[in-house]
PDB file of C-alpha atoms (C1' of nucleotides) in Angstrom:
ATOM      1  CA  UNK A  28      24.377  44.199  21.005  1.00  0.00           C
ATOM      2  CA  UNK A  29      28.065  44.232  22.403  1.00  0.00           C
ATOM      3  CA  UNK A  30      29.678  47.450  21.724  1.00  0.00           C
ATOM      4  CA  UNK A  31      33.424  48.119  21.583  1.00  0.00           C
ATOM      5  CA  UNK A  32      34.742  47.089  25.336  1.00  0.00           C
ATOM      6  CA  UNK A  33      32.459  44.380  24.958  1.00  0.00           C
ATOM      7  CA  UNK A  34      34.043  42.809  22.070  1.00  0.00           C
ATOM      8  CA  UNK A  35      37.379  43.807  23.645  1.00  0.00           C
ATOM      9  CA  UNK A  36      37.251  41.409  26.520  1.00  0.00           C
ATOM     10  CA  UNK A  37      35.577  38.552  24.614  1.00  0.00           C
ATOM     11  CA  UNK A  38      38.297  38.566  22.093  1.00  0.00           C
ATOM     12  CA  UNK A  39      40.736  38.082  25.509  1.00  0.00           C
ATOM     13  CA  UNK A  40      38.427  35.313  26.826  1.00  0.00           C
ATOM     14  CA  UNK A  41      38.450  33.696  23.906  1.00  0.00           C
ATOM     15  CA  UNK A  42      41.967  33.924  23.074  1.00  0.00           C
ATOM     16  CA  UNK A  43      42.402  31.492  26.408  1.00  0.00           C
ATOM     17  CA  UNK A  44      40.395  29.262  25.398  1.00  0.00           C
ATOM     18  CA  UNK A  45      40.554  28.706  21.412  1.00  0.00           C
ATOM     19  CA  UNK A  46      44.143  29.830  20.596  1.00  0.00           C
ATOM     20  CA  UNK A  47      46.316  27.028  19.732  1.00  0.00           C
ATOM     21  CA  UNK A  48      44.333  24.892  18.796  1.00  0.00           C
ATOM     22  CA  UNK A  49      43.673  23.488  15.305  1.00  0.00           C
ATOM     23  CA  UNK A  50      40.593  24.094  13.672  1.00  0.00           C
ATOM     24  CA  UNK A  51      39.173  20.488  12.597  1.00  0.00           C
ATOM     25  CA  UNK A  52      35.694  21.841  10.718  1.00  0.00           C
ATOM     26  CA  UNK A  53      33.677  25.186   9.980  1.00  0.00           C
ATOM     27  CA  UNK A  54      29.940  25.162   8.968  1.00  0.00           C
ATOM     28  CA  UNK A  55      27.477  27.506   7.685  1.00  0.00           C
ATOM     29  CA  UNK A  56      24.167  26.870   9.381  1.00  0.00           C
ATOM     30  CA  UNK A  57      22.675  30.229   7.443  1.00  0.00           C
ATOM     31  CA  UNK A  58      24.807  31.857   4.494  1.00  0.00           C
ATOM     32  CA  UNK A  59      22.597  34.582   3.358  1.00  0.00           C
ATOM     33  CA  UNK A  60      25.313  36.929   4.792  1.00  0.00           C
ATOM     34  CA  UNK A  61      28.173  34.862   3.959  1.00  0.00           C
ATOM     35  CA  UNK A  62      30.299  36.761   0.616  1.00  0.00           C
ATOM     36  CA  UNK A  63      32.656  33.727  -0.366  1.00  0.00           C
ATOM     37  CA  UNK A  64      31.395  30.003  -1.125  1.00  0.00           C
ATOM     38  CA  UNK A  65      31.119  27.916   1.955  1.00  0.00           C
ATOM     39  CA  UNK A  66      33.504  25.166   0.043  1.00  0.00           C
ATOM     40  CA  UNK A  67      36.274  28.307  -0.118  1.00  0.00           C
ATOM     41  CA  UNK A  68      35.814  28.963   3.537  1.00  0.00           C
ATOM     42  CA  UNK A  69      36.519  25.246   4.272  1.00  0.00           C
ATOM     43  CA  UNK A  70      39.093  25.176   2.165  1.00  0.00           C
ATOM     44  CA  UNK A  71      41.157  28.223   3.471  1.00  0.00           C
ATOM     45  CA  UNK A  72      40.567  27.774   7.052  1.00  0.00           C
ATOM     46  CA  UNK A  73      39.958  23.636   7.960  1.00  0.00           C
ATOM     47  CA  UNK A  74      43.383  22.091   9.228  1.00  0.00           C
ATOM     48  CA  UNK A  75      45.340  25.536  10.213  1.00  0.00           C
ATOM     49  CA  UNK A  76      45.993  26.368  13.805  1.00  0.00           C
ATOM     50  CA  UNK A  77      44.025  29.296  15.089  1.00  0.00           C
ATOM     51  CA  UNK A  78      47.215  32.102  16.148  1.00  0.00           C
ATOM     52  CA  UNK A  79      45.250  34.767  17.430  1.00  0.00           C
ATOM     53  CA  UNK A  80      41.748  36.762  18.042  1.00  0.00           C
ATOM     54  CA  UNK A  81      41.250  40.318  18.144  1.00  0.00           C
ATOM     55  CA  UNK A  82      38.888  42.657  17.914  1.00  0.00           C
ATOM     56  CA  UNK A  83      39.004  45.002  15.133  1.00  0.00           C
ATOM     57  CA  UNK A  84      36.369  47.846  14.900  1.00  0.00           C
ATOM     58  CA  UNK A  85      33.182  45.695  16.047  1.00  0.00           C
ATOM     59  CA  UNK A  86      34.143  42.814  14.180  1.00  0.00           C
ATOM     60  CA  UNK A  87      36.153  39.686  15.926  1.00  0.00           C
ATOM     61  CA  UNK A  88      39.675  38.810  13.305  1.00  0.00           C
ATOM     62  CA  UNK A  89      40.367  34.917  14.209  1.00  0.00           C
ATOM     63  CA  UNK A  90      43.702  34.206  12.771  1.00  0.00           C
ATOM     64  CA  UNK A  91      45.056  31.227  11.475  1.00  0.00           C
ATOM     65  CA  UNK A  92      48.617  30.029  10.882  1.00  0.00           C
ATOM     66  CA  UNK A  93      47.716  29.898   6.605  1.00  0.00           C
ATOM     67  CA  UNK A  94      47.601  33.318   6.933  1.00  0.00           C
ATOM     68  CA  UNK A  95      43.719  33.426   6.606  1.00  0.00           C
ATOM     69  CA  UNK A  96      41.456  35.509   9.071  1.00  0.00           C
ATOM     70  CA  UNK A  97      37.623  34.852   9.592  1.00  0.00           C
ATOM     71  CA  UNK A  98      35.804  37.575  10.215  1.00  0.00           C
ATOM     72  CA  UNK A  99      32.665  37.661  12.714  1.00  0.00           C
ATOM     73  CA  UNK A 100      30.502  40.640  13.464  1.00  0.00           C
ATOM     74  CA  UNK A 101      27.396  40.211  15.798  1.00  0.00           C
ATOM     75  CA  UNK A 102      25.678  43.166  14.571  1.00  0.00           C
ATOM     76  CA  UNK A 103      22.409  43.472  17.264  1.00  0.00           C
ATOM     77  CA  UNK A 104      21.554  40.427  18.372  1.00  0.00           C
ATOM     78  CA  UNK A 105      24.372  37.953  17.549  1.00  0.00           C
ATOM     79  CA  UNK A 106      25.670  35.322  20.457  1.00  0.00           C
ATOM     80  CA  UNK A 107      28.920  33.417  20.476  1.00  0.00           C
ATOM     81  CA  UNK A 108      28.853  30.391  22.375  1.00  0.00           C
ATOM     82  CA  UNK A 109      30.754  27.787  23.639  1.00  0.00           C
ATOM     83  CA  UNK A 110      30.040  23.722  23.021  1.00  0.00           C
ATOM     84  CA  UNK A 111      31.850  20.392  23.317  1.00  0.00           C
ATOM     85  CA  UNK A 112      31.596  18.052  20.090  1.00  0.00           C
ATOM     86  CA  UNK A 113      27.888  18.990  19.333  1.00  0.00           C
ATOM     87  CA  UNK A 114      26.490  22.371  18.772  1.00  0.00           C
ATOM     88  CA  UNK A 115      22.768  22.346  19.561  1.00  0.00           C
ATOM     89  CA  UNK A 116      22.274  26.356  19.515  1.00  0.00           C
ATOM     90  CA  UNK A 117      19.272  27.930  18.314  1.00  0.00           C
ATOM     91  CA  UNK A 118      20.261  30.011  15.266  1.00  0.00           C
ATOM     92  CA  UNK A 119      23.471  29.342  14.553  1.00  0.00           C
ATOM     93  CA  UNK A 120      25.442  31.192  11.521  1.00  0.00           C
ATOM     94  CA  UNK A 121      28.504  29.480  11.627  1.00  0.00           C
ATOM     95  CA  UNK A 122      30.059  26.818  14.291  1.00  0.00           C
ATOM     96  CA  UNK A 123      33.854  26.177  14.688  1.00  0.00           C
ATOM     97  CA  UNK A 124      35.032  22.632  16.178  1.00  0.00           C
ATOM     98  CA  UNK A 125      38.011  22.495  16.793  1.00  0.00           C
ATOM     99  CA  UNK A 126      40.531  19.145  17.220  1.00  0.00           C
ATOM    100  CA  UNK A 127      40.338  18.464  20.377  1.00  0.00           C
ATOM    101  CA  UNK A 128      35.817  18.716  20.088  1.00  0.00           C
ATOM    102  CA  UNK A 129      35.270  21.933  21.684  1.00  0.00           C
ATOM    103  CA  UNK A 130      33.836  24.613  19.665  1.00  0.00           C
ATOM    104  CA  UNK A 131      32.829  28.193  18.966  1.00  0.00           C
ATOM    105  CA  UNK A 132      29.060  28.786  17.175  1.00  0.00           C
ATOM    106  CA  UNK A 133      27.601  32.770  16.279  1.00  0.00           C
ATOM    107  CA  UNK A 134      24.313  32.666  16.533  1.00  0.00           C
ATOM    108  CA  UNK A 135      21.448  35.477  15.614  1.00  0.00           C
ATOM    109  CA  UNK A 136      17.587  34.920  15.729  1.00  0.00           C
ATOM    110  CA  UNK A 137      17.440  37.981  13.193  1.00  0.00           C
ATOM    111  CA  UNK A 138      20.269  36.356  10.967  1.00  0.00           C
ATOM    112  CA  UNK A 139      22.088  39.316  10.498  1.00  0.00           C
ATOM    113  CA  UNK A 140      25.567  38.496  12.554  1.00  0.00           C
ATOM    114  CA  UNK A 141      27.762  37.672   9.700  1.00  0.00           C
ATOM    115  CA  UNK A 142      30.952  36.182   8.675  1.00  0.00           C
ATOM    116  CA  UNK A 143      33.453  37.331   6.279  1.00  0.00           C
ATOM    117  CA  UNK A 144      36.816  35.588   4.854  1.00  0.00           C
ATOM    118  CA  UNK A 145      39.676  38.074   5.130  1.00  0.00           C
ATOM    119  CA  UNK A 146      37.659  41.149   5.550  1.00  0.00           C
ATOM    120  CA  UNK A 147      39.061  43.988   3.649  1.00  0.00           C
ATOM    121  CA  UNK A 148      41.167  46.423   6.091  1.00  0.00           C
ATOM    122  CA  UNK A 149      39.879  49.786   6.191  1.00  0.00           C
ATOM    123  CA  UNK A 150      40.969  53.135   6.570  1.00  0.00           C
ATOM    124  CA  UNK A 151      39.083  54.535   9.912  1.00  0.00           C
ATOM    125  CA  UNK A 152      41.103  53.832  12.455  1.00  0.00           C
ATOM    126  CA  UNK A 153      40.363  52.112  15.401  1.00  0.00           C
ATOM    127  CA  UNK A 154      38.935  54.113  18.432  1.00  0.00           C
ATOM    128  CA  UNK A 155      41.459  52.517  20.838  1.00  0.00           C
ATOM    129  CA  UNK A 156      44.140  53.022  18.264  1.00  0.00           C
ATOM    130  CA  UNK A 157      46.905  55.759  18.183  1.00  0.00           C
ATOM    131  CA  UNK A 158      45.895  56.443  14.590  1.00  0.00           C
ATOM    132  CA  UNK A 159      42.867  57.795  16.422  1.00  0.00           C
ATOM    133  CA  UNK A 160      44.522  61.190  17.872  1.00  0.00           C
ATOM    134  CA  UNK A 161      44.175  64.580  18.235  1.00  0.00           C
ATOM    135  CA  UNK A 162      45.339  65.458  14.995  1.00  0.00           C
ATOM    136  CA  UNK A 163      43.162  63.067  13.330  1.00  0.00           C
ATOM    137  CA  UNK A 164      40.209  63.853  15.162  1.00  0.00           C
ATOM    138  CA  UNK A 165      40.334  67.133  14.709  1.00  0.00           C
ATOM    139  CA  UNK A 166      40.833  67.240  10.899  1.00  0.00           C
ATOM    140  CA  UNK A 167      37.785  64.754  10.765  1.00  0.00           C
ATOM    141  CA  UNK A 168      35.499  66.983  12.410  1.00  0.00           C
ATOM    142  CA  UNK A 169      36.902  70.193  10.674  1.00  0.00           C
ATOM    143  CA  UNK A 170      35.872  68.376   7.557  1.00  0.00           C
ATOM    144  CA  UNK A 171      31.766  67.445   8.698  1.00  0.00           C
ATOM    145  CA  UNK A 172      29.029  69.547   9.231  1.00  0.00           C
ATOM    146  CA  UNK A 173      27.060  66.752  10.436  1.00  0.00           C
ATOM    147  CA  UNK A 174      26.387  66.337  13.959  1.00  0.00           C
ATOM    148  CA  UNK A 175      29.307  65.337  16.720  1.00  0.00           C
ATOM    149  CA  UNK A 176      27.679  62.040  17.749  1.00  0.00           C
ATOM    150  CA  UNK A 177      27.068  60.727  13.889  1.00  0.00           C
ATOM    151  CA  UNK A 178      30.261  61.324  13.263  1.00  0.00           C
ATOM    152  CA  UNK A 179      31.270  58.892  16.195  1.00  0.00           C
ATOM    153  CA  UNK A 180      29.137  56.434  15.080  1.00  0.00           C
ATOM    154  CA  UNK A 181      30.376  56.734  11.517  1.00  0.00           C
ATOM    155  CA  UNK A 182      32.622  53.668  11.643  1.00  0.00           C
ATOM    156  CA  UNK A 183      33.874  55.089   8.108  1.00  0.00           C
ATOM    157  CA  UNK A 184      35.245  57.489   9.952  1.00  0.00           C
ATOM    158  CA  UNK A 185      35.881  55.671  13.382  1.00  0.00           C
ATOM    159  CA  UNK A 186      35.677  52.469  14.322  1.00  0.00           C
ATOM    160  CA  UNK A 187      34.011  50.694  16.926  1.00  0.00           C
ATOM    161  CA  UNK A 188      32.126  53.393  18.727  1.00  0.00           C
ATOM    162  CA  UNK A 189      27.950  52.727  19.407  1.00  0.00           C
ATOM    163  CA  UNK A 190      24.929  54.565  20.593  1.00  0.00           C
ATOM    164  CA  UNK A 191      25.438  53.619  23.905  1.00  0.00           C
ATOM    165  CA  UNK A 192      28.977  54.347  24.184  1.00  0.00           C
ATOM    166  CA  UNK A 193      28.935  57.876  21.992  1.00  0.00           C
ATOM    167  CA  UNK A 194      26.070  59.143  24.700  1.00  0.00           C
ATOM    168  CA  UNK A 195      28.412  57.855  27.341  1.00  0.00           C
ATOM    169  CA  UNK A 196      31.493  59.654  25.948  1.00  0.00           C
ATOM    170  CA  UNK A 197      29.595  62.709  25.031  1.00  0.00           C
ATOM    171  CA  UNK A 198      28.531  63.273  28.167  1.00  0.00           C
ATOM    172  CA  UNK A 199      31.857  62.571  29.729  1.00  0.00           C
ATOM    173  CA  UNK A 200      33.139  65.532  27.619  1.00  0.00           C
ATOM    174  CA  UNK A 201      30.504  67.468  28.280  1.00  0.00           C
ATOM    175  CA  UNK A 202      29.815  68.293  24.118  1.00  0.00           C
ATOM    176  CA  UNK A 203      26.060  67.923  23.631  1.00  0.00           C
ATOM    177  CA  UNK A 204      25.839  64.909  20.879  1.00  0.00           C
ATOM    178  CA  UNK A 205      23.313  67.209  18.430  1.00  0.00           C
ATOM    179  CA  UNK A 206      26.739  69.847  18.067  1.00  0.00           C
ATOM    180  CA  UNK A 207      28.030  70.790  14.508  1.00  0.00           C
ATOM    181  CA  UNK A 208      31.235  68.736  14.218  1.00  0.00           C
ATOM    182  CA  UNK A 209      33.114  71.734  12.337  1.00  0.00           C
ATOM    183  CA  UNK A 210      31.915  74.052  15.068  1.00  0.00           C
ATOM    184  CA  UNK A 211      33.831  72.604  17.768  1.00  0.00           C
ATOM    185  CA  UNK A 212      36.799  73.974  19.022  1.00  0.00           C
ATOM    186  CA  UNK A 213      40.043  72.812  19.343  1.00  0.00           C
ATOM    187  CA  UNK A 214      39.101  72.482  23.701  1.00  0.00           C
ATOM    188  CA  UNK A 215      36.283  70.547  23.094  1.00  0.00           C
ATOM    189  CA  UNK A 216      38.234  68.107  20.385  1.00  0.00           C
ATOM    190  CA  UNK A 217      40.724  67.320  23.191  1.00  0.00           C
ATOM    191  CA  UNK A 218      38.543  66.851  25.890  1.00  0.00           C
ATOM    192  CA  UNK A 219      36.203  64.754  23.449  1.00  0.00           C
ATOM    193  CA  UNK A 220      39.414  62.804  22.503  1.00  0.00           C
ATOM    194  CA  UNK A 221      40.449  62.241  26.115  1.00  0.00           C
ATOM    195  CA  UNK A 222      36.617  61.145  26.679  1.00  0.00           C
ATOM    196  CA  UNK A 223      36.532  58.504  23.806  1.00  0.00           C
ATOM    197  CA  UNK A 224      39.804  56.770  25.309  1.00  0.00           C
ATOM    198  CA  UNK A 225      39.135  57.556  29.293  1.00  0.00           C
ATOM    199  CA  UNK A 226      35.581  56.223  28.916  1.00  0.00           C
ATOM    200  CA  UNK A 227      36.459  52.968  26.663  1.00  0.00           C
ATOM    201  CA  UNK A 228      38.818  51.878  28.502  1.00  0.00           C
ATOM    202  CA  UNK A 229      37.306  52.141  31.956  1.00  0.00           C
ATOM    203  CA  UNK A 230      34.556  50.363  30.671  1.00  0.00           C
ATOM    204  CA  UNK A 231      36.839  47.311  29.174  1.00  0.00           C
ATOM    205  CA  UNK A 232      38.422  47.441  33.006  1.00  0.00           C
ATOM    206  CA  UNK A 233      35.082  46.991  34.483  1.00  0.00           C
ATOM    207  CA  UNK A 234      33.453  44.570  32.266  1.00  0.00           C
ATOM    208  CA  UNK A 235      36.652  42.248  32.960  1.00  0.00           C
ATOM    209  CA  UNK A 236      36.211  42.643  36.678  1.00  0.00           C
ATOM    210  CA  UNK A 237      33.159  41.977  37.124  1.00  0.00           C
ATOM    211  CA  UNK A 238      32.493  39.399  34.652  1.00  0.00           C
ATOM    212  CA  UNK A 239      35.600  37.680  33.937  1.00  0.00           C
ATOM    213  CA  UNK A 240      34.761  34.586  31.376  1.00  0.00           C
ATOM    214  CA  UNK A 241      32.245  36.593  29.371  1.00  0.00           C
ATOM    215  CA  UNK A 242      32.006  36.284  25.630  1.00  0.00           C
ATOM    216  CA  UNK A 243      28.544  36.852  25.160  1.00  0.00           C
ATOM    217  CA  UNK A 244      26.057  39.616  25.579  1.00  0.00           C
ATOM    218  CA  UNK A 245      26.442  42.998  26.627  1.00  0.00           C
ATOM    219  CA  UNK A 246      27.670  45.101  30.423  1.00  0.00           C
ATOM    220  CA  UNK A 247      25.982  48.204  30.407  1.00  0.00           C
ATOM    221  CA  UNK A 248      24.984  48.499  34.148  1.00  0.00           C
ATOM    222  CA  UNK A 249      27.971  51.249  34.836  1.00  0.00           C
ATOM    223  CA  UNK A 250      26.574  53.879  32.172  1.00  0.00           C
ATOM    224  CA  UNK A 251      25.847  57.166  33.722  1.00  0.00           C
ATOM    225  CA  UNK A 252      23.390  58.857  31.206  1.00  0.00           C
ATOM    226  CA  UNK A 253      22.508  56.246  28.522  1.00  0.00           C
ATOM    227  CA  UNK A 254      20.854  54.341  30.767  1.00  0.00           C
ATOM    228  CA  UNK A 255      16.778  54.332  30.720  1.00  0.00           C
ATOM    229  CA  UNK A 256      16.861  53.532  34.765  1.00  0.00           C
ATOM    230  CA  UNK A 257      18.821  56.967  36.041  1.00  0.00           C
ATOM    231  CA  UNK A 258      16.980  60.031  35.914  1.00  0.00           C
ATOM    232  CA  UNK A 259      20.154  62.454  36.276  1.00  0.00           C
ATOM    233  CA  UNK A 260      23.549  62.086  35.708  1.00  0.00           C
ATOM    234  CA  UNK A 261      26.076  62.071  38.519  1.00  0.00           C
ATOM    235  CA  UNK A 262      26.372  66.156  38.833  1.00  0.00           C
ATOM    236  CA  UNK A 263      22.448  66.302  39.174  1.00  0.00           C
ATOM    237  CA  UNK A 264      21.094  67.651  36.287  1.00  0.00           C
ATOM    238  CA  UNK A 265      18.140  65.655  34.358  1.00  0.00           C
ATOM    239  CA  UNK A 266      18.784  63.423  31.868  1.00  0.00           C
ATOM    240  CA  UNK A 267      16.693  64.107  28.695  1.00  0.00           C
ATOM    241  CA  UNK A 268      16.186  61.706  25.918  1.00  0.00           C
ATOM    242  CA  UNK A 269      15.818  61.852  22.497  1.00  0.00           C
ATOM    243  CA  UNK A 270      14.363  59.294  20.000  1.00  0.00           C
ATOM    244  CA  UNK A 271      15.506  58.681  16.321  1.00  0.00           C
ATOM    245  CA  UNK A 272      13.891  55.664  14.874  1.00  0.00           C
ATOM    246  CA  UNK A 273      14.432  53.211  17.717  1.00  0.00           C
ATOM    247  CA  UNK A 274      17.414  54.315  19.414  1.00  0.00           C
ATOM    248  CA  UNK A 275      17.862  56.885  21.748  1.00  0.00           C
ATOM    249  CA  UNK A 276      20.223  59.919  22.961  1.00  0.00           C
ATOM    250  CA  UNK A 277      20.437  60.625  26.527  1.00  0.00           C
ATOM    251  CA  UNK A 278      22.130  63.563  27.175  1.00  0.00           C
ATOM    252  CA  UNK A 279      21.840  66.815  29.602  1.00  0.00           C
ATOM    253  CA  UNK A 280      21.762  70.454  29.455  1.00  0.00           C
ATOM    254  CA  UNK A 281      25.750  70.376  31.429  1.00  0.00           C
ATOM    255  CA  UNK A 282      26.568  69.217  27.979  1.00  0.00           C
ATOM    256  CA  UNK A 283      27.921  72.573  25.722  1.00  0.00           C
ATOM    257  CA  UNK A 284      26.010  72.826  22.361  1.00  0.00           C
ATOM    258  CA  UNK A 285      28.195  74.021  19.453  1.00  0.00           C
ATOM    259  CA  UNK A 286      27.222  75.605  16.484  1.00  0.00           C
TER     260      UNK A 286
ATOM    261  C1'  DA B  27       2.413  40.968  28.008  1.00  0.00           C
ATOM    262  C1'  DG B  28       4.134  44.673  25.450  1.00  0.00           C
ATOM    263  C1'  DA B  29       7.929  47.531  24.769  1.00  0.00           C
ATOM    264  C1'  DA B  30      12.686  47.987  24.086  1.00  0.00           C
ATOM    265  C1'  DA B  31      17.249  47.305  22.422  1.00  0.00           C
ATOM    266  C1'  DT B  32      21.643  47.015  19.470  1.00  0.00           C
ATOM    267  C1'  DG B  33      24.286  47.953  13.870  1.00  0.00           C
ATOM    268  C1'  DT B  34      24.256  48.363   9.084  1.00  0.00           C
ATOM    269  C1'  DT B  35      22.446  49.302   4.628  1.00  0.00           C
ATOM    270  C1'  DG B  36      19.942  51.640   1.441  1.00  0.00           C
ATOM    271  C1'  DC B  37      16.478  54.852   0.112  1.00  0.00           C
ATOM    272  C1'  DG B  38      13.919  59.205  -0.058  1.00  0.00           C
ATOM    273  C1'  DC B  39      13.607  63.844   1.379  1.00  0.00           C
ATOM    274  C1'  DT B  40      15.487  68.370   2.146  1.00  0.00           C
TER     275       DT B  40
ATOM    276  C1'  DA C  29      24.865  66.931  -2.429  1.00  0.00           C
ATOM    277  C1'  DA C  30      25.781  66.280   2.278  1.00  0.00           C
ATOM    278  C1'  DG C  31      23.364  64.872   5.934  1.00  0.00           C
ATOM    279  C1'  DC C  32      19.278  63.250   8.318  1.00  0.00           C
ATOM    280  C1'  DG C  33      15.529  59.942   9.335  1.00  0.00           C
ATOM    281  C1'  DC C  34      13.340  55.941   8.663  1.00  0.00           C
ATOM    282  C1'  DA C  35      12.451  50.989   7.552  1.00  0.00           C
ATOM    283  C1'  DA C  36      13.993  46.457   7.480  1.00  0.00           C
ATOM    284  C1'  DC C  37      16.222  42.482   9.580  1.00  0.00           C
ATOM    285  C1'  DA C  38      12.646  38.868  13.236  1.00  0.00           C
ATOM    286  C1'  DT C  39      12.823  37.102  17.912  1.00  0.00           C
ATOM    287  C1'  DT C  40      14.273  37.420  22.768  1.00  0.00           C
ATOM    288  C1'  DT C  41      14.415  39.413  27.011  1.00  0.00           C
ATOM    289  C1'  DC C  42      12.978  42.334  30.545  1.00  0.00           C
TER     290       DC C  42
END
DNA sequence: AGAAATGTTGCGCT
DNA sequence: AAGCGCAACATTTC
């Protein structure tokens, strides 16, 4: 559900509230998606002091002093939520409690939020990073015939961009989202590239404002096109939508088609 | 009360 | 053979 700024400004909510303290137990309510033995997971993390959290693609790193990093990724539906010495959630994957009884649970009726011990790093950088530039960028999409907006969800290729978001930067580029990547020109790469940063990070700004102590669910009520409630996007024109499966592209005819 | 929504994986088709 | 489209995950929330 939470895309990219999302994640962003949980991982600073929860950094004032977690970090520091010492982690007293973690349990596995569901472990279907769990890779390493529950016993392991005990074993590396139970005792050490949490250092940091940060978001990392669309996954959440918590840190600990051993040198050991959980992993959590909400996929659709997951929830984090807060509790104090008892976690009576709905759902829950895992639940951190930490010494001083207040805790951290993931939940997900679909079961499909996970948790991983020391995820393995990868090689796409991050879409906030500076390893995601123009020169990158632009060798990635010289490189795809695929269309502009898969490769923006690829998080093989990038990390951390979603439907919602990709529509939203599209658009703010003006590059229609069904454009041949390798068709692009080296304009449209940089004003795609200024789009994926400008748009992120104005949405991380709002999201903080206006709901400061979030960690949970999703902000979505600033997008311009990808947004079933607006009809047009803010220069007028109408604002068509495509299906694929069960998501959707929004996207308008201001939006230059390459290929 | 029925539709809609988000991400990833894996499979089949072109 | 790269790339697309779909199904599955299974319940909540609007």
């Amino acid at each position: 559900m939470p895309e990219l700024p999302d994640l962003q400004v949980f991982s600073k909510n929860l950094v004032k509230t977690f970090v520091g303290k010492t982690l007293k137990t973690v349990s596995v309510r569901n472990k279907k998606k769990l890779k390493v033995s529950v016993s392991k997971l005990k074993r590396s993390l139970e005792g050490q002091k949490l250092l940091d959290i940060r978001r990392v693609g669309k996954e959440l790193h918590f840190e600990f002093s051993g040198g050991e990093i959980l992993g959590l990724h909400l996929m659709l539906r997951g929830k984090l939520v807060k509790f104090e010495v008892e976690n009576n959630a709905k759902y829950t994957i895992v639940e951190l409690l930490f010494a001083d009884d207040t805790g951290l649970a993931m939940t997900d009726f679909q079961g499909q939020a996970n948790a991983t011990l020391n995820p393995e790093p990868r090689d796409a950088p991050d879409a906030m990073s500076r390893e995601m530039n123009l020169a990158f960028l632009k060798d990635q999409l010289s490189k795809s015939k695929a269309i502009v907006k898969n490769v923006l969800l690829d998080q093989h290729i990038i990390r951390g961009i979603g439907n919602a978001y990709a529509d939203e930067i599209l658009w703010d580029a003006r590059i229609s989202p069904f454009s041949v990547s390798n068709k692009i020109p080296e304009f449209g790469v940089k004003a795609l590239l200024r789009s994926i940063k400008r748009v992120l990070q104005k949405a991380e700004k709002s999201i903080l404002k206006n709901h400061p102590n979030i960690i949970s669910g999703e902000v979505r009520d600033f997008m311009l096109v990808h947004n079933p409630k607006t009809e047009s996007s803010p220069t007028g024109a109408p604002i068509q939508v495509k299906s694929a499966g069960s998501r959707k592209t929004y996207y308008t005819r201001e939006q230059k088609l390459f290929k």
